[in-house]
XYZ file of C-alpha atoms in Angstrom:
710
model
C -12.847 4.867 54.969
C -12.831 8.431 53.626
C -9.136 8.956 54.403
C -8.087 5.614 52.913
C -10.005 6.385 49.738
C -8.586 9.909 49.587
C -4.951 8.796 50.034
C -5.226 5.992 47.466
C -6.872 8.365 44.970
C -4.358 11.186 45.424
C -1.304 8.907 45.266
C -2.646 7.179 42.139
C -3.366 10.511 40.497
C 0.091 11.863 41.352
C 1.884 8.817 39.916
C -0.272 8.870 36.775
C 0.200 12.575 36.148
C 3.958 12.189 36.585
C 4.102 9.357 34.002
C 1.775 11.118 31.574
C 3.523 14.448 32.085
C 6.888 12.907 31.281
C 5.518 11.578 27.982
C 3.860 14.873 27.108
C 7.113 16.739 27.791
C 8.978 14.330 25.503
C 6.434 14.890 22.719
C 6.572 18.662 23.189
C 10.357 18.666 22.863
C 10.208 16.435 19.790
C 7.604 18.596 18.043
C 9.543 21.731 18.954
C 12.705 20.278 17.375
C 11.014 20.165 13.959
C 11.655 22.749 11.257
C 9.689 26.001 11.679
C 6.418 26.476 9.794
C 5.261 29.998 10.702
C 2.427 30.089 8.155
C 0.478 27.527 10.220
C 0.311 29.886 13.176
C -0.252 32.997 11.059
C -3.302 31.492 9.339
C -4.929 30.880 12.720
C -4.308 34.498 13.692
C -5.550 35.768 10.324
C -8.770 33.776 10.302
C -9.827 32.578 13.763
C -13.386 32.197 12.455
C -12.235 29.419 10.101
C -10.533 27.688 13.010
C -13.698 27.793 15.088
C -15.617 26.415 12.125
C -13.044 23.625 11.737
C -13.324 22.650 15.377
C -17.135 22.654 15.244
C -17.458 20.784 11.949
C -14.417 18.485 11.916
C -13.819 17.771 15.605
C -17.185 18.156 17.307
C -19.293 17.404 14.246
C -17.082 14.514 13.023
C -17.865 15.443 9.394
C -15.360 13.150 7.730
C -16.035 10.198 10.017
C -19.768 10.433 9.423
C -19.129 9.836 5.711
C -18.593 6.242 6.867
C -22.084 6.110 8.329
C -22.119 3.188 10.767
C -18.520 3.486 11.951
C -18.907 7.276 11.991
C -21.981 7.184 14.193
C -20.250 4.768 16.569
C -17.228 7.062 16.818
C -19.501 10.083 17.252
C -21.119 8.393 20.273
C -17.799 7.380 21.827
C -16.219 10.792 21.252
C -19.135 12.644 22.829
C -19.133 10.160 25.696
C -15.576 11.259 26.470
C -16.704 14.878 26.557
C -19.972 14.506 28.447
C -18.772 11.900 30.920
C -16.140 14.364 32.094
C -18.986 15.644 34.269
C -19.155 12.224 35.953
C -15.425 12.418 36.684
C -15.979 15.875 38.122
C -18.551 14.323 40.444
C -16.108 11.525 41.286
C -13.414 14.084 42.140
C -15.831 15.902 44.471
C -16.727 12.613 46.169
C -13.052 11.686 46.550
C -11.982 15.039 47.999
C -14.982 16.004 50.087
C -16.822 12.800 50.914
C -19.283 10.471 49.225
C -22.277 12.626 50.083
C -20.731 15.887 48.792
C -22.488 17.441 45.814
C -22.126 20.382 43.425
C -25.404 22.304 43.735
C -27.368 22.341 40.490
C -24.995 20.087 38.560
C -25.469 16.946 40.640
C -29.107 17.449 41.521
C -30.758 18.198 38.159
C -32.312 15.032 36.696
C -31.785 15.888 32.957
C -28.015 15.873 33.524
C -28.204 12.349 34.922
C -30.338 11.335 31.938
C -27.787 12.669 29.439
C -24.888 11.009 31.271
C -26.546 7.581 31.312
C -27.765 7.865 27.726
C -24.386 8.808 26.266
C -22.707 6.041 28.292
C -25.123 3.484 26.817
C -24.609 4.937 23.316
C -20.877 4.604 23.902
C -21.331 0.943 24.834
C -23.282 0.358 21.634
C -20.482 2.109 19.741
C -17.951 -0.273 21.299
C -20.016 -3.234 20.108
C -20.068 -1.763 16.580
C -16.294 -1.219 16.682
C -15.732 -4.798 17.832
C -17.914 -6.179 15.020
C -16.149 -4.004 12.424
C -12.719 -5.103 13.625
C -13.668 -8.779 13.637
C -15.368 -8.546 10.244
C -12.448 -6.609 8.710
C -9.614 -8.428 10.449
C -6.350 -8.387 8.452
C -6.018 -12.102 9.245
C -9.182 -12.716 7.210
C -8.967 -10.048 4.506
C -5.222 -9.311 4.320
C -4.719 -6.253 2.040
C -8.447 -5.727 1.636
C -8.653 -4.841 5.311
C -8.134 -1.162 6.080
C -6.565 -2.306 9.365
C -3.719 -4.097 7.571
C -0.520 -2.744 9.126
C -2.301 -1.117 12.078
C -1.568 -2.040 15.685
C -4.757 -4.057 16.150
C -3.777 -5.350 19.593
C -3.561 -1.818 20.942
C -6.998 -1.031 19.505
C -8.554 -3.927 21.435
C -6.878 -2.693 24.626
C -8.459 0.731 24.120
C -11.911 -0.762 23.509
C -11.503 -2.760 26.721
C -10.461 0.339 28.669
C -13.424 2.367 27.382
C -15.726 -0.465 28.418
C -14.116 -0.368 31.859
C -14.889 3.340 32.112
C -18.565 2.655 31.393
C -19.164 -0.341 33.662
C -17.269 1.172 36.616
C -19.341 4.331 36.183
C -22.599 2.421 36.366
C -21.380 0.266 39.280
C -20.269 3.331 41.247
C -23.456 5.265 40.508
C -25.696 2.259 41.129
C -24.263 1.776 44.611
C -24.329 5.549 45.069
C -28.081 5.531 44.393
C -28.652 2.629 46.802
C -26.671 4.550 49.454
C -28.796 7.654 48.946
C -26.003 9.755 47.438
C -27.204 9.957 43.809
C -29.605 12.881 43.617
C -30.680 12.505 39.988
C -33.445 10.099 40.986
C -34.815 8.124 38.046
C -33.374 10.739 35.680
C -30.176 8.673 35.741
C -32.363 5.751 34.722
C -29.727 3.110 34.064
C -27.723 3.963 37.179
C -31.017 3.671 39.087
C -31.642 0.283 37.454
C -28.138 -0.958 38.364
C -28.721 0.177 41.949
C -31.847 -1.956 42.400
C -30.016 -5.178 43.420
C -28.186 -3.231 46.169
C -31.405 -2.066 47.868
C -31.588 -3.260 51.443
C -27.799 -3.627 51.828
C -26.428 -2.197 55.065
C -25.136 1.369 55.077
C -21.605 0.308 56.072
C -21.429 -2.222 53.245
C -22.700 0.354 50.749
C -20.073 2.843 51.999
C -17.328 0.293 51.260
C -18.800 -0.682 47.879
C -19.254 2.958 46.886
C -15.647 3.739 47.837
C -14.419 0.723 45.849
C -16.540 1.785 42.862
C -15.229 5.322 43.119
C -11.591 4.178 43.180
C -12.187 1.728 40.332
C -13.779 4.423 38.192
C -10.980 6.909 38.874
C -8.303 4.219 38.582
C -9.498 3.154 35.133
C -9.280 6.760 33.943
C -5.755 7.152 35.321
C -4.509 3.959 33.679
C -6.305 4.972 30.494
C -4.507 8.337 30.495
C -1.086 6.669 30.615
C -2.068 4.294 27.794
C -3.460 7.113 25.647
C -0.384 9.361 25.754
C 1.782 6.383 24.807
C -0.384 5.097 21.944
C -2.152 6.065 18.732
C -5.057 7.240 20.863
C -3.018 10.317 21.633
C -5.213 11.729 18.852
C -7.895 12.248 21.510
C -5.898 15.274 22.644
C -3.909 16.362 19.575
C -6.389 15.821 16.728
C -8.000 19.215 17.474
C -4.525 20.781 17.168
C -3.911 19.058 13.846
C -7.247 20.300 12.561
C -6.425 23.800 13.813
C -3.090 23.961 11.977
C -4.105 22.172 8.774
C -3.926 23.930 5.427
C -7.236 25.597 4.592
C -7.815 25.706 0.842
C -11.186 25.036 -0.778
C -10.233 21.549 -1.899
C -6.861 19.910 -1.389
C -5.009 23.027 -2.435
C -1.672 23.639 -4.137
C 1.571 21.789 -3.620
C 3.484 23.783 -1.039
C 6.574 25.725 -2.120
C 9.909 24.378 -0.935
C 10.708 25.787 2.478
C 13.962 25.989 4.404
C 14.112 27.175 8.007
C 10.560 28.473 7.733
C 11.167 30.576 4.602
C 10.632 29.910 0.868
C 13.785 28.455 -0.667
C 15.647 30.823 -2.990
C 17.310 28.578 -5.579
C 19.794 31.253 -6.611
C 21.176 31.650 -3.104
C 20.443 28.168 -1.681
C 23.239 26.130 -0.140
C 22.718 22.325 -0.136
C 24.839 22.073 3.030
C 22.861 24.695 4.927
C 19.379 24.703 3.433
C 16.722 22.002 3.490
C 15.860 20.620 0.054
C 12.717 18.667 0.750
C 13.019 15.922 3.374
C 16.198 13.862 3.335
C 16.138 12.853 6.998
C 13.520 12.823 9.723
C 14.811 16.009 11.352
C 14.032 17.887 8.115
C 10.301 17.588 8.811
C 8.466 20.547 10.302
C 6.763 20.479 13.685
C 3.480 20.121 11.760
C 4.921 17.020 10.118
C 5.645 15.529 13.534
C 2.143 16.483 14.642
C 0.714 14.637 11.625
C 2.710 11.527 12.526
C 1.606 11.522 16.152
C -2.033 12.231 15.285
C -2.558 9.222 12.984
C -5.349 7.039 14.372
C -4.363 4.013 12.228
C -7.982 3.803 11.042
C -6.857 2.936 7.507
C -9.456 5.022 5.694
C -6.683 6.539 3.578
C -5.340 3.077 2.789
C -8.750 1.753 1.758
C -9.143 4.567 -0.796
C -5.575 4.650 -2.152
C -5.429 3.559 -5.829
C -1.869 2.307 -5.433
C -2.729 0.100 -2.442
C -5.892 -1.153 -4.158
C -3.887 -2.362 -7.148
C -1.252 -4.331 -5.246
C 1.453 -1.705 -4.891
C 3.477 -1.204 -1.693
C 2.210 2.318 -0.992
C -0.124 2.688 1.961
C -0.518 6.339 3.008
C -1.200 5.115 6.528
C 1.991 3.065 6.685
C 4.058 5.971 5.333
C 2.917 8.078 8.281
C 3.350 5.245 10.794
C 6.829 4.344 9.556
C 7.883 7.988 9.743
C 6.371 8.218 13.237
C 8.116 5.090 14.500
C 11.416 6.293 13.038
C 10.966 9.740 14.619
C 10.250 8.210 18.032
C 13.226 5.838 17.719
C 15.609 8.643 16.732
C 14.152 11.181 19.180
C 16.663 10.551 22.017
C 19.460 11.342 19.575
C 17.691 14.368 18.083
C 17.005 15.839 21.520
C 20.492 15.155 22.892
C 23.255 17.774 23.031
C 26.448 17.372 21.007
C 28.277 16.165 24.106
C 25.584 13.601 24.860
C 25.618 12.347 21.277
C 29.337 11.624 21.452
C 28.741 9.335 24.417
C 26.243 7.106 22.595
C 27.629 3.679 21.705
C 27.312 2.178 18.227
C 24.684 -0.229 19.571
C 22.660 2.661 20.965
C 22.923 4.568 17.675
C 21.754 1.506 15.781
C 18.774 1.144 18.121
C 17.992 4.821 17.608
C 18.243 4.376 13.804
C 20.693 7.291 13.639
C 22.234 6.258 10.322
C 19.139 4.741 8.745
C 18.239 6.251 5.362
C 14.898 7.983 5.145
C 14.319 6.656 1.603
C 16.181 3.619 0.311
C 16.072 -0.128 -0.253
C 16.779 -0.612 3.465
C 15.466 2.773 4.504
C 12.427 3.898 6.422
C 10.477 4.385 3.174
C 11.150 2.088 0.215
C 11.565 3.890 -3.155
C 8.744 1.806 -4.672
C 6.459 3.244 -1.990
C 7.492 6.811 -2.773
C 7.097 6.519 -6.533
C 3.747 4.704 -6.451
C 1.877 7.843 -5.392
C -0.385 9.475 -7.991
C -1.078 12.586 -5.860
C -4.779 11.779 -6.312
C -5.592 13.121 -2.841
C -7.888 10.276 -1.746
C -5.855 9.853 1.445
C -6.071 13.527 2.444
C -9.757 13.710 1.538
C -10.646 10.732 3.728
C -8.372 11.350 6.724
C -10.584 12.234 9.720
C -7.757 14.131 11.450
C -6.527 16.093 8.399
C -3.092 14.519 7.939
C -1.349 15.851 4.802
C 0.127 12.693 3.275
C 0.800 14.174 -0.181
C 2.890 17.041 1.209
C 5.193 14.594 3.010
C 5.522 12.273 0.012
C 6.228 15.213 -2.286
C 8.865 16.639 0.051
C 10.651 13.271 0.218
C 10.516 13.091 -3.585
C 12.069 16.544 -3.800
C 15.137 15.451 -1.868
C 15.474 12.269 -3.927
C 15.189 14.130 -7.225
C 17.107 17.327 -6.509
C 19.839 16.101 -4.153
C 20.157 12.349 -4.720
C 19.191 12.397 -8.444
C 17.314 9.206 -7.682
C 14.040 8.694 -9.542
C 12.571 6.401 -12.244
C 14.692 6.704 -15.365
C 11.803 7.286 -17.772
C 10.853 10.406 -15.792
C 14.289 11.800 -16.641
C 13.333 11.921 -20.320
C 10.235 13.916 -19.417
C 12.313 16.402 -17.413
C 14.781 16.909 -20.262
C 11.912 17.526 -22.674
C 10.410 20.087 -20.311
C 13.724 21.912 -19.981
C 14.592 21.841 -23.684
C 11.225 21.987 -25.449
C 8.747 23.225 -22.840
C 6.539 20.123 -23.078
C 6.825 16.536 -21.761
C 6.891 14.956 -25.231
C 9.779 17.027 -26.578
C 7.826 18.273 -29.608
C 8.443 21.539 -31.432
C 6.660 24.575 -30.015
C 5.241 25.320 -33.466
C 3.179 22.116 -33.326
C 1.038 23.806 -30.672
C -0.899 25.530 -33.481
C -1.595 22.534 -35.741
C -5.013 21.784 -34.179
C -6.264 25.207 -35.293
C -5.777 24.272 -38.957
C -8.471 21.591 -38.582
C -11.170 24.126 -37.646
C -13.396 26.006 -40.098
C -13.129 29.317 -38.262
C -10.264 31.536 -37.173
C -8.774 31.353 -33.704
C -7.016 34.436 -32.369
C -3.359 33.741 -31.570
C -1.729 36.190 -29.166
C 1.177 38.077 -30.652
C 2.174 40.205 -27.689
C -1.030 41.500 -26.106
C -4.499 40.017 -25.855
C -7.030 41.912 -28.024
C -9.174 44.199 -25.899
C -12.429 42.357 -26.666
C -11.008 38.980 -25.536
C -13.071 37.453 -22.736
C -10.858 34.451 -22.042
C -7.367 33.303 -22.747
C -7.777 29.640 -23.733
C -4.918 27.725 -22.069
C -4.664 24.728 -24.375
C -1.997 22.818 -22.462
C 0.619 20.396 -23.754
C -1.722 17.413 -24.069
C -4.501 19.528 -25.572
C -2.174 20.835 -28.273
C 0.056 17.833 -28.934
C -1.719 14.572 -28.010
C -4.145 13.335 -30.661
C -6.935 12.193 -28.333
C -6.747 15.331 -26.217
C -6.783 17.531 -29.335
C -10.367 16.373 -29.939
C -11.347 18.004 -26.658
C -9.453 21.184 -27.543
C -11.222 21.494 -30.879
C -14.623 20.724 -29.362
C -14.170 23.399 -26.671
C -12.936 25.949 -29.201
C -15.950 25.274 -31.424
C -18.365 25.515 -28.482
C -16.906 28.855 -27.429
C -17.177 30.055 -31.027
C -20.847 28.979 -31.240
C -21.602 30.698 -27.913
C -20.010 33.920 -29.130
C -17.282 33.896 -26.498
C -14.224 35.864 -27.631
C -11.086 33.885 -26.830
C -7.458 33.698 -27.846
C -4.595 31.231 -27.454
C -0.897 31.716 -26.815
C 0.208 29.112 -29.354
C 4.015 28.728 -29.381
C 4.316 31.231 -26.511
C 2.649 28.695 -24.202
C 4.855 26.267 -22.255
C 4.065 23.447 -19.862
C 2.750 24.782 -16.553
C 5.382 22.655 -14.807
C 2.902 20.396 -13.010
C 4.648 17.116 -14.004
C 8.009 18.470 -12.815
C 6.620 19.740 -9.519
C 4.691 16.555 -8.756
C 7.786 14.502 -9.582
C 9.754 16.589 -7.105
C 11.841 18.706 -9.482
C 10.838 22.062 -8.042
C 13.572 23.941 -9.904
C 12.121 23.051 -13.330
C 8.639 23.969 -12.098
C 9.899 27.370 -10.968
C 11.662 27.915 -14.291
C 8.598 27.062 -16.403
C 6.195 28.783 -14.035
C 8.072 32.075 -13.997
C 8.361 31.968 -17.789
C 4.591 31.442 -18.151
C 3.693 34.067 -15.561
C 5.850 36.593 -17.384
C 4.148 35.701 -20.675
C 0.646 35.878 -19.183
C 1.300 39.153 -17.403
C 2.786 40.769 -20.501
C -0.194 39.562 -22.554
C -2.551 41.110 -20.004
C -4.339 37.853 -19.199
C -7.004 38.186 -16.516
C -9.419 35.329 -17.177
C -8.206 31.910 -18.284
C -10.081 28.766 -19.300
C -8.212 25.442 -19.273
C -9.246 21.958 -20.394
C -6.594 20.098 -18.392
C -7.324 19.847 -14.638
C -3.577 19.739 -13.957
C -3.076 23.023 -15.813
C -6.236 24.413 -14.177
C -4.973 23.492 -10.693
C -1.501 24.896 -11.325
C -2.674 28.149 -12.880
C -5.371 28.775 -10.275
C -3.737 27.503 -7.091
C 0.032 27.387 -7.566
C 0.951 30.293 -9.827
C -0.088 32.816 -7.142
C 2.988 31.534 -5.261
C 5.172 32.972 -8.046
C 3.278 36.155 -8.859
C 0.598 34.878 -11.226
C -2.904 35.828 -10.077
C -5.662 35.059 -12.554
C -9.326 34.114 -12.605
C -9.116 30.526 -13.840
C -12.016 28.248 -14.782
C -12.134 24.706 -16.077
C -13.862 24.276 -19.422
C -16.682 22.265 -17.829
C -17.442 25.180 -15.505
C -17.571 27.658 -18.387
C -19.585 25.367 -20.675
C -22.112 24.584 -17.926
C -22.533 28.341 -17.406
C -23.037 28.941 -21.136
C -25.649 26.174 -21.302
C -27.435 27.649 -18.293
C -27.469 31.089 -19.947
C -28.930 29.605 -23.119
C -25.899 30.415 -25.265
C -25.378 26.705 -25.915
C -28.433 24.500 -26.467
C -28.079 20.730 -26.903
C -30.935 19.517 -29.104
C -30.083 16.191 -30.725
C -30.660 13.158 -28.471
C -27.717 10.910 -27.686
C -29.330 7.621 -26.707
C -26.412 6.219 -24.725
C -25.659 4.878 -21.268
C -22.766 7.005 -20.043
C -20.665 6.733 -16.909
C -18.544 9.695 -15.827
C -15.028 9.415 -14.390
C -14.020 12.198 -11.970
C -10.483 13.478 -12.671
C -8.680 13.748 -9.329
C -7.247 17.215 -9.942
C -10.669 18.512 -10.978
C -12.735 16.712 -8.348
C -10.946 16.163 -5.060
C -8.323 18.847 -5.614
C -10.775 21.555 -6.687
C -14.269 20.249 -5.788
C -15.607 20.490 -9.346
C -18.107 17.628 -9.372
C -21.375 19.276 -10.386
C -20.692 21.054 -13.671
C -19.565 18.061 -15.801
C -22.653 16.167 -14.651
C -24.840 19.215 -15.307
C -23.633 19.307 -18.922
C -24.469 15.644 -19.468
C -27.866 16.118 -17.802
C -28.810 18.749 -20.415
C -28.047 16.445 -23.359
C -31.298 14.735 -24.445
C -31.336 10.943 -24.363
C -28.260 10.518 -22.181
C -28.639 8.059 -19.334
C -25.964 8.434 -16.686
C -24.906 5.807 -14.200
C -22.278 6.381 -11.518
C -19.468 3.977 -10.851
C -19.462 2.718 -7.254
C -16.439 4.929 -6.564
C -17.247 8.459 -7.652
C -17.048 12.130 -6.649
C -14.940 12.540 -3.488
C -14.355 8.775 -3.445
C -13.546 8.615 -7.127
C -10.746 6.304 -8.250
C -7.648 7.664 -9.986
C -6.773 6.921 -13.632
C -3.138 6.475 -12.599
C -1.603 9.479 -14.402
C -1.208 12.037 -11.598
C 1.930 12.714 -9.593
C 3.946 12.529 -12.850
C 2.972 8.833 -13.110
C 1.863 9.586 -16.700
C 5.552 9.394 -17.615
C 6.570 6.426 -15.454
C 6.138 2.726 -16.133
C 3.702 0.855 -13.877
C 5.545 -2.374 -13.113
C 4.041 -3.455 -9.790
C 0.584 -4.947 -9.334
C -2.458 -4.301 -11.491
C -2.467 -1.181 -13.625
C -4.556 1.552 -12.008
C -6.225 2.512 -15.288
C -7.217 -1.136 -15.832
C -8.803 -1.265 -12.379
C -10.752 1.913 -13.125
C -11.983 0.635 -16.487
C -13.086 -2.614 -14.832
C -15.242 -0.458 -12.534
C -16.591 1.463 -15.526
C -17.479 -1.749 -17.376
C -19.632 -2.835 -14.428
C -22.104 -0.073 -15.448
C -22.359 -1.558 -18.997
C -21.639 1.826 -20.628
C -21.900 2.810 -24.272
C -19.485 5.662 -23.548
C -17.143 6.624 -20.717
C -16.912 10.375 -20.259
C -14.385 12.445 -18.384
C -12.965 15.978 -18.311
C -9.180 15.523 -18.389
C -6.737 14.742 -21.210
C -4.644 12.485 -18.967
C -7.740 10.488 -18.039
C -8.687 10.263 -21.731
C -5.350 8.668 -22.529
C -5.175 6.339 -19.531
C -8.761 5.096 -19.725
C -8.588 4.877 -23.516
C -5.504 2.657 -23.360
C -7.149 0.360 -20.814
C -10.353 0.131 -22.866
C -8.350 -0.799 -25.966
C -6.725 -3.613 -23.973
C -10.169 -4.819 -22.915
C -11.341 -4.743 -26.537
C -8.367 -6.842 -27.599
C -9.288 -9.345 -24.898
C -12.909 -9.363 -26.019
C -14.083 -7.907 -22.690
C -15.465 -4.589 -23.969
C -17.743 -3.483 -26.816
C -15.891 -2.489 -29.957
C -17.948 0.693 -30.008
C -16.975 1.718 -26.461
C -15.013 4.981 -26.386
C -13.767 7.519 -23.887
C -14.785 11.100 -24.634
C -14.660 14.454 -22.925
C -18.025 15.884 -21.840
C -17.412 18.748 -24.273
C -17.463 16.230 -27.137
C -20.878 14.993 -26.011
C -22.145 18.561 -25.894
C -20.936 19.487 -29.380
C -22.441 16.290 -30.813
C -25.847 17.186 -29.411
C -25.659 20.836 -30.460
C -24.573 20.094 -34.027
C -26.607 16.905 -34.423
C -23.665 14.731 -35.423
C -22.851 11.161 -34.513
C -19.317 12.291 -33.820
C -18.225 15.888 -33.121
C -16.894 17.599 -36.220
C -13.751 18.434 -34.287
C -13.039 14.736 -33.769
C -13.266 13.703 -37.421
């Protein structure tokens, strides 16, 4: 019996490893064919400690998955079962190669090990039950778009659950018979295996030998079949998710938009050649090897989709489906990509069609529909929620770059914004001299930089285009200026020397305009001697702090809520007058998810007497976008429900007297939606959207409305 078992096991293993190895080799070649991305490897070499931390926290600790408590705990149990039950397969290999009674001293005789193995296997089984319930309860057939599994390969997921269950029951069958045959030395430590073995007590030794051999082969056979399924399915993430976590970007928050790269180097616009260099992603072979790794790692869990503001308001964008469609296209085109020039010439037209050789990456009949590409607000909910650290925004932005810079294909209204940025230095096309008009409404002087910042200046106040030119945002600007004046903080503004940071251009995909504006601003800031900057707009804050270092601008940048919270804490600002209002706070995406500033705006409101705060059901890292990011502020929203309307509906559920925020874009978007609700009779006439700085100045000065807003 030993030799029969051994031959069957070895032959099965050889066939399986050959099939799996062939697939792994294909994937390796495909990943290797991607564009170079040397920074990913360099960051691992520079900071191996951060990589170890990522593996411990993200992979082993399942940090992101455990945010979804029940599903996270179930996945935690199943994942650790895979790791710990490898010891059972080690035991099975010993039994196969050396006989059923062979044992590894210490490992297979210490009862606590048997206890852990049985316990994690039972926890895994419970996890499978939880997964099954979740999938039935959230079936796309029942919930359609409300299901996070909409668009996922649900059939394949059920196959995997079935295969994991097979691993568990064959383990207990094999070990139960093993105990009855006297070959399981854990005793009652392996309590469930011992329990399964009870019905086999009294069976003849020869029969137990046969049953144990069958159980052994079944247990090994399930693993071998499982391996082939895994390397050919979405569950490949079992092996490559740790790699994706290792090579992810590592900012504190979502980080800056990446500079345009070509052949692994930053693109030089002055010397770039459209025929030789890569301008964004115009075809699947333009993606880097990390892009391919992202595609192959997607688990199809749909957490990104469930949080996406575009998907939640009836638009065609699903971050999950973008990755899956790119993946399927990459796999279809792979034989062509990996073929030599001679081999390509031999492909027939039918073969090329099957391989999607001539299929557009973005187009009406392309891999990605334009409406999908332009629905993205860059809010970062998808990246924040992804348990395997896929970088959806980077891929969407790179595809936008090709469409804008090479194809000149983008929503027409965004073209007006670009022209205004190029000609006037702001998205509205207003005169640069209008940037100083808000100062005239204050009763104190504001220092305007001529060439150099005065020596006693603590902060350069970056007002921003909205803060200087948009009426609602100007109220925030004046409130912040007055608060800094009251606190005795010396600050100055650039006035007409200030230009748009370039964020709308960059997030649209027009990198050239971003570079032009950015270099102009960096030159101005450096000549002025700016070291510390405070900004009221999270988009300006993010660009100045995270993206300008890419073009030589290195400054200490704070958001106004961070500075004001610090001044309140130091006692330089003291709110005294009660504001008896129920207030709900909206987290701006570029302040919250992009830069992890959640605490300070809430701290400011907490210091104002009388204020009662109530969170919307989606807040902080699960906050819902206002709809303005990703240059959407300057594009019409023609598909589905307006994102700002959806967000205001959530705010109204808290029955607020005031909605507060900390972003001029959010002020505009939420304000417009609230005005619509007022016209429909669905919101209080007194309901307003204000910046947290306006609440603070009201309490400090004892006014119903801040003086700056009059």
